[in-house]
Amino acid sequence: MKMQLTILISLFVIGAMAGKYSKEINEQKASDKNNNQVEFRIAKLNQVWEKAIRMQLAPVRLSELHSDLKIQEKDELQWKKLKAEGLDEDGEREAKLRRNFNIILAKYGMDGKKDTRALDSNRLKDHDVKDGDTFDDPRLDKLWNKAKTSGKFSDEELQTLQREFHHHKDKINEYNIVMDTVSRTEEIHKNVISPLEGDMKEHVLHQKHADLKQRMRGLNQGFERLRKITHEGYGADSEFKEPRVIELWEMAKRSNLTEVELDSLKEELRHFETKVEKHQHYQEQLELSHQKLKHVEALGDNEHTMRNKEKYNALAEKAREMGYKMKKHLQDLTNKISQNGLQHNEL
């Protein structure tokens, strides 16, 4: 009996130590082949991150990129696990991951193309955007000018509407990136010799066209919403202010969710909107901290520079962490609405 008790205690201690060891391993930062600490566990993502630092992207853009890369890392590691289990045989998930990676590269001006979209603009505060600024789209510009001169909007409502216009512009940019990748895939598809390889590429091409179709549908619905608001103004029953939250709510209302499910989702979206606003607050603080750091560095005060650098680094870390959590929540909400029977009316 005494021997059995000793064995049980030993096993418990070993198990506890193993659990602690496993936790420590999981909490360690990623390392490269030379055991140097790196930001991500996937080599190509580290290469993008290091390039962004060399490019000296603005602090908020850098923070946004970090969050996007963390989401990409999570999705790629999940896919690798699925592939090891023999899933994703048709390569649909892999194609989507490639598409998302291409969007990240183009979004931050790293796709090797000349970018005229002023990617380094932080656009944190709407009042920083001058009246002369345009959305690089004639329909949006015309609609925005009409909204500004209509007298239907308060200053706060105009700021909210401007955020919606910028969000729609970003969606157009993403659509153009996906369109470009589809065009390249079609060009490659023309040169395929093997029938088996051709069938696989045909499937990937079909998925890309389906993605394009869905994005175009979203753009049309988004523009129609902007047109309606411009003509009618914001109603008293406007539920949300943040463009991403508004987009999710519009998606949910077009779905076949029950009233009870919609009410539950509405509450969750309110929490998400608070998270988005909190993240934006940290981004603003990060930009202010960066400006202060540059000012102190210019004065040559080493002690003050060190203190401000510590504060800036802490804010940068917090903004990245919150950005990842916010984008992960956005991803989860989008999947939740889609999987609960979102009705796609085929064009």
CSV table of C-alpha atoms in Angstrom, one decimal:
chain,number,residue,atom,x,y,z
A,1,MET,CA,0.0,0.0,0.0
A,2,LYS,CA,2.8,2.4,1.0
A,3,MET,CA,4.6,1.5,-2.3
A,4,GLN,CA,1.5,2.2,-4.4
A,5,LEU,CA,1.1,5.6,-2.6
A,6,THR,CA,4.7,6.5,-3.4
A,7,ILE,CA,4.3,5.6,-7.0
A,8,LEU,CA,1.1,7.7,-7.3
A,9,ILE,CA,2.8,10.7,-5.7
A,10,SER,CA,5.8,10.3,-8.1
A,11,LEU,CA,3.5,10.1,-11.1
A,12,PHE,CA,1.6,13.2,-9.9
A,13,VAL,CA,4.9,15.2,-9.5
A,14,ILE,CA,6.2,14.1,-12.9
A,15,GLY,CA,2.9,15.0,-14.5
A,16,ALA,CA,2.9,18.4,-12.9
A,17,MET,CA,6.5,19.0,-14.0
A,18,ALA,CA,5.6,17.9,-17.5
A,19,GLY,CA,2.6,20.3,-17.6
A,20,LYS,CA,4.8,23.2,-16.4
A,21,TYR,CA,7.5,22.3,-18.9
A,22,SER,CA,4.9,22.1,-21.7
A,23,LYS,CA,3.4,25.5,-20.7
A,24,GLU,CA,6.9,27.1,-20.6
A,25,ILE,CA,7.6,25.7,-24.1
A,26,ASN,CA,4.3,27.1,-25.5
A,27,GLU,CA,4.9,30.5,-23.9
A,28,GLN,CA,8.4,30.8,-25.4
A,29,LYS,CA,8.9,33.3,-28.2
A,30,ALA,CA,9.5,31.7,-31.6
A,31,SER,CA,13.1,31.1,-32.6
A,32,ASP,CA,14.9,30.7,-35.9
A,33,LYS,CA,17.4,28.0,-36.9
A,34,ASN,CA,20.2,29.8,-35.1
A,35,ASN,CA,18.1,30.0,-31.9
A,36,ASN,CA,17.6,33.8,-32.3
A,37,GLN,CA,14.2,35.1,-31.1
A,38,VAL,CA,11.9,36.0,-33.9
A,39,GLU,CA,8.4,37.6,-34.0
A,40,PHE,CA,6.6,34.8,-35.8
A,41,ARG,CA,6.8,31.0,-36.1
A,42,ILE,CA,6.6,31.1,-40.0
A,43,ALA,CA,9.7,32.2,-41.9
A,44,LYS,CA,7.9,34.2,-44.7
A,45,LEU,CA,5.9,36.2,-42.1
A,46,ASN,CA,9.1,37.1,-40.3
A,47,GLN,CA,10.5,38.3,-43.6
A,48,VAL,CA,7.5,40.5,-44.2
A,49,TRP,CA,7.8,41.9,-40.6
A,50,GLU,CA,11.5,42.6,-41.0
A,51,LYS,CA,10.9,44.3,-44.4
A,52,ALA,CA,8.2,46.5,-42.8
A,53,ILE,CA,10.6,47.6,-40.1
A,54,ARG,CA,13.2,48.5,-42.7
A,55,MET,CA,10.6,50.4,-44.7
A,56,GLN,CA,9.9,52.4,-41.5
A,57,LEU,CA,6.1,52.1,-41.7
A,58,ALA,CA,4.2,54.5,-39.6
A,59,PRO,CA,3.7,53.2,-36.0
A,60,VAL,CA,0.0,52.5,-36.4
A,61,ARG,CA,0.4,50.8,-39.8
A,62,LEU,CA,3.2,48.7,-38.3
A,63,SER,CA,0.9,47.7,-35.4
A,64,GLU,CA,-1.9,46.9,-37.9
A,65,LEU,CA,0.5,44.8,-40.0
A,66,HIS,CA,1.6,42.9,-36.8
A,67,SER,CA,-2.1,42.0,-36.1
A,68,ASP,CA,-2.7,40.9,-39.6
A,69,LEU,CA,0.4,38.7,-39.6
A,70,LYS,CA,-0.6,37.1,-36.3
A,71,ILE,CA,-4.0,36.2,-37.8
A,72,GLN,CA,-2.3,34.8,-40.9
A,73,GLU,CA,0.1,32.8,-38.6
A,74,LYS,CA,-2.8,31.3,-36.6
A,75,ASP,CA,-4.7,30.4,-39.8
A,76,GLU,CA,-1.6,28.8,-41.5
A,77,LEU,CA,-0.7,26.8,-38.4
A,78,GLN,CA,-4.3,25.5,-38.2
A,79,TRP,CA,-4.1,24.6,-41.9
A,80,LYS,CA,-0.9,22.7,-41.4
A,81,LYS,CA,-2.5,20.6,-38.7
A,82,LEU,CA,-5.5,19.9,-41.0
A,83,LYS,CA,-3.3,19.0,-43.8
A,84,ALA,CA,-1.3,16.6,-41.6
A,85,GLU,CA,-4.7,14.9,-40.8
A,86,GLY,CA,-5.4,14.4,-44.5
A,87,LEU,CA,-8.0,17.2,-44.8
A,88,ASP,CA,-8.1,20.1,-47.3
A,89,GLU,CA,-7.5,17.6,-50.2
A,90,ASP,CA,-8.9,20.0,-52.8
A,91,GLY,CA,-6.5,22.8,-51.6
A,92,GLU,CA,-9.4,25.3,-51.0
A,93,ARG,CA,-8.1,26.4,-47.6
A,94,GLU,CA,-4.5,26.6,-48.9
A,95,ALA,CA,-5.7,28.8,-51.8
A,96,LYS,CA,-7.5,31.1,-49.4
A,97,LEU,CA,-4.4,31.5,-47.2
A,98,ARG,CA,-2.4,32.4,-50.3
A,99,ARG,CA,-5.0,35.0,-51.2
A,100,ASN,CA,-5.0,36.5,-47.7
A,101,PHE,CA,-1.2,36.7,-47.7
A,102,ASN,CA,-1.3,38.5,-51.1
A,103,ILE,CA,-3.8,40.9,-49.7
A,104,ILE,CA,-1.5,41.7,-46.7
A,105,LEU,CA,1.5,42.3,-49.1
A,106,ALA,CA,-0.5,44.6,-51.3
A,107,LYS,CA,-2.2,46.4,-48.4
A,108,TYR,CA,1.1,47.4,-46.9
A,109,GLY,CA,2.9,48.2,-50.2
A,110,MET,CA,5.1,45.1,-50.2
A,111,ASP,CA,3.9,43.4,-53.4
A,112,GLY,CA,6.6,45.1,-55.5
A,113,LYS,CA,4.1,47.3,-57.2
A,114,LYS,CA,3.9,51.1,-57.2
A,115,ASP,CA,1.2,52.0,-54.7
A,116,THR,CA,-0.7,55.2,-55.0
A,117,ARG,CA,-3.1,54.6,-52.2
A,118,ALA,CA,-1.2,56.6,-49.5
A,119,LEU,CA,-0.7,53.4,-47.4
A,120,ASP,CA,1.3,55.2,-44.8
A,121,SER,CA,-1.6,57.4,-43.7
A,122,ASN,CA,-2.8,56.4,-40.3
A,123,ARG,CA,-6.2,58.0,-40.6
A,124,LEU,CA,-6.7,57.9,-36.9
A,125,LYS,CA,-8.8,61.0,-36.4
A,126,ASP,CA,-11.4,62.0,-38.9
A,127,HIS,CA,-10.8,65.7,-38.4
A,128,ASP,CA,-7.2,65.3,-39.5
A,129,VAL,CA,-8.5,64.4,-43.0
A,130,LYS,CA,-8.7,67.5,-45.1
A,131,ASP,CA,-11.9,68.4,-47.1
A,132,GLY,CA,-9.9,68.1,-50.4
A,133,ASP,CA,-9.0,64.5,-49.8
A,134,THR,CA,-10.7,62.0,-52.1
A,135,PHE,CA,-11.5,58.3,-52.0
A,136,ASP,CA,-9.9,57.5,-55.4
A,137,ASP,CA,-13.3,56.5,-56.7
A,138,PRO,CA,-15.6,58.9,-58.7
A,139,ARG,CA,-18.8,57.4,-57.3
A,140,LEU,CA,-17.6,57.6,-53.7
A,141,ASP,CA,-16.2,61.2,-54.2
A,142,LYS,CA,-19.5,62.3,-55.7
A,143,LEU,CA,-21.5,60.7,-52.9
A,144,TRP,CA,-19.2,62.1,-50.2
A,145,ASN,CA,-19.4,65.7,-51.5
A,146,LYS,CA,-23.2,65.4,-51.6
A,147,ALA,CA,-23.3,64.2,-48.0
A,148,LYS,CA,-21.0,67.1,-46.9
A,149,THR,CA,-23.2,69.8,-48.4
A,150,SER,CA,-26.6,68.2,-47.7
A,151,GLY,CA,-27.0,69.6,-44.2
A,152,LYS,CA,-28.5,66.3,-43.0
A,153,PHE,CA,-25.5,65.4,-40.8
A,154,SER,CA,-24.1,66.7,-37.6
A,155,ASP,CA,-20.2,66.9,-37.3
A,156,GLU,CA,-20.2,63.7,-35.3
A,157,GLU,CA,-22.4,61.9,-37.9
A,158,LEU,CA,-20.1,63.2,-40.7
A,159,GLN,CA,-17.1,61.7,-39.0
A,160,THR,CA,-19.0,58.4,-38.6
A,161,LEU,CA,-20.0,58.5,-42.3
A,162,GLN,CA,-16.4,59.3,-43.4
A,163,ARG,CA,-15.2,56.2,-41.6
A,164,GLU,CA,-17.8,54.2,-43.5
A,165,PHE,CA,-16.5,55.7,-46.8
A,166,HIS,CA,-12.9,54.9,-45.9
A,167,HIS,CA,-13.9,51.3,-45.0
A,168,HIS,CA,-15.7,50.9,-48.3
A,169,LYS,CA,-12.6,52.3,-50.1
A,170,ASP,CA,-10.5,49.6,-48.3
A,171,LYS,CA,-12.9,46.9,-49.5
A,172,ILE,CA,-12.5,48.1,-53.1
A,173,ASN,CA,-8.7,47.9,-52.7
A,174,GLU,CA,-9.0,44.3,-51.4
A,175,TYR,CA,-11.3,43.4,-54.3
A,176,ASN,CA,-8.8,44.8,-56.8
A,177,ILE,CA,-6.0,42.7,-55.2
A,178,VAL,CA,-8.0,39.5,-55.4
A,179,MET,CA,-8.9,40.4,-59.0
A,180,ASP,CA,-5.2,40.7,-59.8
A,181,THR,CA,-4.4,37.3,-58.3
A,182,VAL,CA,-7.3,35.7,-60.3
A,183,SER,CA,-5.9,37.2,-63.5
A,184,ARG,CA,-2.4,35.8,-62.7
A,185,THR,CA,-3.9,32.4,-61.9
A,186,GLU,CA,-5.8,32.4,-65.2
A,187,GLU,CA,-2.6,33.2,-67.1
A,188,ILE,CA,-0.8,30.3,-65.4
A,189,HIS,CA,-3.8,28.0,-66.1
A,190,LYS,CA,-3.4,28.6,-69.8
A,191,ASN,CA,0.1,27.1,-69.7
A,192,VAL,CA,-0.8,23.9,-67.8
A,193,ILE,CA,0.1,20.7,-69.6
A,194,SER,CA,-0.9,17.9,-67.1
A,195,PRO,CA,-4.7,17.2,-67.1
A,196,LEU,CA,-4.5,16.3,-63.4
A,197,GLU,CA,-2.7,19.6,-62.5
A,198,GLY,CA,-5.2,21.4,-64.8
A,199,ASP,CA,-8.1,20.0,-62.8
A,200,MET,CA,-6.6,21.1,-59.5
A,201,LYS,CA,-5.9,24.6,-60.9
A,202,GLU,CA,-9.4,24.7,-62.3
A,203,HIS,CA,-10.8,24.1,-58.8
A,204,VAL,CA,-8.6,26.8,-57.3
A,205,LEU,CA,-9.7,29.2,-60.0
A,206,HIS,CA,-13.3,28.4,-59.3
A,207,GLN,CA,-12.8,29.2,-55.6
A,208,LYS,CA,-11.2,32.5,-56.5
A,209,HIS,CA,-14.0,33.5,-58.8
A,210,ALA,CA,-16.5,32.6,-56.0
A,211,ASP,CA,-14.5,34.8,-53.6
A,212,LEU,CA,-14.6,37.6,-56.2
A,213,LYS,CA,-18.3,37.2,-56.7
A,214,GLN,CA,-18.9,37.4,-52.9
A,215,ARG,CA,-16.7,40.5,-52.5
A,216,MET,CA,-18.5,42.2,-55.4
A,217,ARG,CA,-21.8,41.5,-53.8
A,218,GLY,CA,-20.6,43.0,-50.6
A,219,LEU,CA,-19.3,46.1,-52.4
A,220,ASN,CA,-22.7,46.6,-54.1
A,221,GLN,CA,-24.5,46.2,-50.9
A,222,GLY,CA,-22.1,48.5,-49.1
A,223,PHE,CA,-22.4,51.2,-51.7
A,224,GLU,CA,-26.1,51.0,-51.7
A,225,ARG,CA,-26.1,51.5,-47.9
A,226,LEU,CA,-23.8,54.6,-48.3
A,227,ARG,CA,-26.1,55.9,-51.1
A,228,LYS,CA,-29.2,55.4,-48.9
A,229,ILE,CA,-27.6,57.1,-45.9
A,230,THR,CA,-26.4,60.1,-48.0
A,231,HIS,CA,-30.0,60.6,-49.3
A,232,GLU,CA,-31.9,60.0,-46.1
A,233,GLY,CA,-29.4,60.7,-43.3
A,234,TYR,CA,-28.8,58.5,-40.2
A,235,GLY,CA,-32.1,57.2,-38.7
A,236,ALA,CA,-32.8,57.4,-35.0
A,237,ASP,CA,-32.6,53.6,-34.9
A,238,SER,CA,-29.0,53.5,-36.1
A,239,GLU,CA,-27.5,50.7,-34.0
A,240,PHE,CA,-23.7,51.1,-34.4
A,241,LYS,CA,-21.1,53.7,-35.4
A,242,GLU,CA,-18.0,51.6,-36.4
A,243,PRO,CA,-18.0,50.5,-40.1
A,244,ARG,CA,-16.8,46.9,-39.4
A,245,VAL,CA,-19.6,46.5,-36.8
A,246,ILE,CA,-22.2,48.0,-39.2
A,247,GLU,CA,-21.1,45.6,-41.9
A,248,LEU,CA,-21.5,42.6,-39.6
A,249,TRP,CA,-24.9,43.8,-38.5
A,250,GLU,CA,-26.1,44.3,-42.1
A,251,MET,CA,-24.9,40.8,-42.9
A,252,ALA,CA,-26.8,39.4,-40.0
A,253,LYS,CA,-30.0,41.2,-40.9
A,254,ARG,CA,-29.8,39.7,-44.4
A,255,SER,CA,-29.3,36.2,-42.9
A,256,ASN,CA,-32.0,33.8,-41.8
A,257,LEU,CA,-31.2,34.2,-38.1
A,258,THR,CA,-34.2,34.2,-35.8
A,259,GLU,CA,-35.2,37.3,-33.8
A,260,VAL,CA,-33.8,35.8,-30.6
A,261,GLU,CA,-30.5,35.0,-32.4
A,262,LEU,CA,-30.3,38.6,-33.8
A,263,ASP,CA,-30.9,40.1,-30.3
A,264,SER,CA,-28.1,37.9,-28.9
A,265,LEU,CA,-25.8,38.9,-31.8
A,266,LYS,CA,-26.6,42.6,-31.4
A,267,GLU,CA,-25.5,42.4,-27.8
A,268,GLU,CA,-22.2,40.7,-28.8
A,269,LEU,CA,-21.7,43.3,-31.5
A,270,ARG,CA,-22.0,46.1,-28.9
A,271,HIS,CA,-19.2,44.4,-26.9
A,272,PHE,CA,-17.2,44.1,-30.1
A,273,GLU,CA,-17.7,47.8,-31.0
A,274,THR,CA,-16.4,48.7,-27.5
A,275,LYS,CA,-13.3,46.6,-28.2
A,276,VAL,CA,-12.8,48.4,-31.6
A,277,GLU,CA,-13.1,51.8,-30.0
A,278,LYS,CA,-10.7,50.8,-27.2
A,279,HIS,CA,-8.2,49.6,-29.9
A,280,GLN,CA,-8.5,52.9,-31.8
A,281,HIS,CA,-7.8,54.8,-28.5
A,282,TYR,CA,-4.6,52.8,-28.1
A,283,GLN,CA,-3.6,53.5,-31.7
A,284,GLU,CA,-4.1,57.3,-31.1
A,285,GLN,CA,-2.0,57.1,-27.9
A,286,LEU,CA,0.7,55.2,-29.9
A,287,GLU,CA,0.9,57.8,-32.6
A,288,LEU,CA,1.1,60.6,-29.9
A,289,SER,CA,3.8,58.7,-28.1
A,290,HIS,CA,5.8,58.3,-31.3
A,291,GLN,CA,5.6,62.0,-32.1
A,292,LYS,CA,6.7,62.8,-28.5
A,293,LEU,CA,9.6,60.3,-28.8
A,294,LYS,CA,10.8,62.0,-32.1
A,295,HIS,CA,10.6,65.4,-30.4
A,296,VAL,CA,12.7,64.3,-27.4
A,297,GLU,CA,15.2,62.5,-29.6
A,298,ALA,CA,15.7,65.7,-31.6
A,299,LEU,CA,16.5,67.5,-28.3
A,300,GLY,CA,19.3,65.0,-27.6
A,301,ASP,CA,18.1,64.3,-24.0
A,302,ASN,CA,19.2,60.7,-23.5
A,303,GLU,CA,17.4,60.1,-20.2
A,304,HIS,CA,14.1,61.5,-21.5
A,305,THR,CA,14.6,59.6,-24.7
A,306,MET,CA,15.0,56.3,-22.9
A,307,ARG,CA,11.9,56.9,-20.7
A,308,ASN,CA,9.8,57.8,-23.8
A,309,LYS,CA,11.1,54.9,-25.8
A,310,GLU,CA,10.1,52.5,-23.0
A,311,LYS,CA,6.6,54.0,-22.9
A,312,TYR,CA,6.3,53.9,-26.7
A,313,ASN,CA,7.4,50.2,-26.8
A,314,ALA,CA,4.9,49.3,-24.1
A,315,LEU,CA,2.1,51.1,-26.0
A,316,ALA,CA,3.2,49.4,-29.3
A,317,GLU,CA,3.0,46.0,-27.7
A,318,LYS,CA,-0.4,46.7,-26.2
A,319,ALA,CA,-1.8,48.1,-29.5
A,320,ARG,CA,-0.5,44.9,-31.3
A,321,GLU,CA,-2.1,42.6,-28.7
A,322,MET,CA,-5.4,44.4,-28.8
A,323,GLY,CA,-5.3,44.6,-32.6
A,324,TYR,CA,-4.9,40.8,-32.8
A,325,LYS,CA,-7.7,40.2,-30.3
A,326,MET,CA,-10.0,42.6,-32.1
A,327,LYS,CA,-9.3,41.1,-35.6
A,328,LYS,CA,-9.7,37.5,-34.2
A,329,HIS,CA,-13.1,38.5,-32.7
A,330,LEU,CA,-14.0,40.0,-36.1
A,331,GLN,CA,-13.0,36.8,-37.8
A,332,ASP,CA,-15.0,34.7,-35.3
A,333,LEU,CA,-18.1,36.9,-35.7
A,334,THR,CA,-18.0,36.8,-39.5
A,335,ASN,CA,-17.7,33.0,-39.5
A,336,LYS,CA,-20.5,32.8,-36.9
A,337,ILE,CA,-22.9,34.8,-39.1
A,338,SER,CA,-21.9,32.9,-42.2
A,339,GLN,CA,-22.3,29.5,-40.7
A,340,ASN,CA,-25.7,30.4,-39.2
A,341,GLY,CA,-27.3,30.4,-42.6
A,342,LEU,CA,-26.3,33.6,-44.4
A,343,GLN,CA,-28.4,33.7,-47.5
A,344,HIS,CA,-26.4,34.3,-50.7
A,345,ASN,CA,-28.7,35.3,-53.6
A,346,GLU,CA,-26.8,34.2,-56.6
A,347,LEU,CA,-26.3,36.8,-59.2
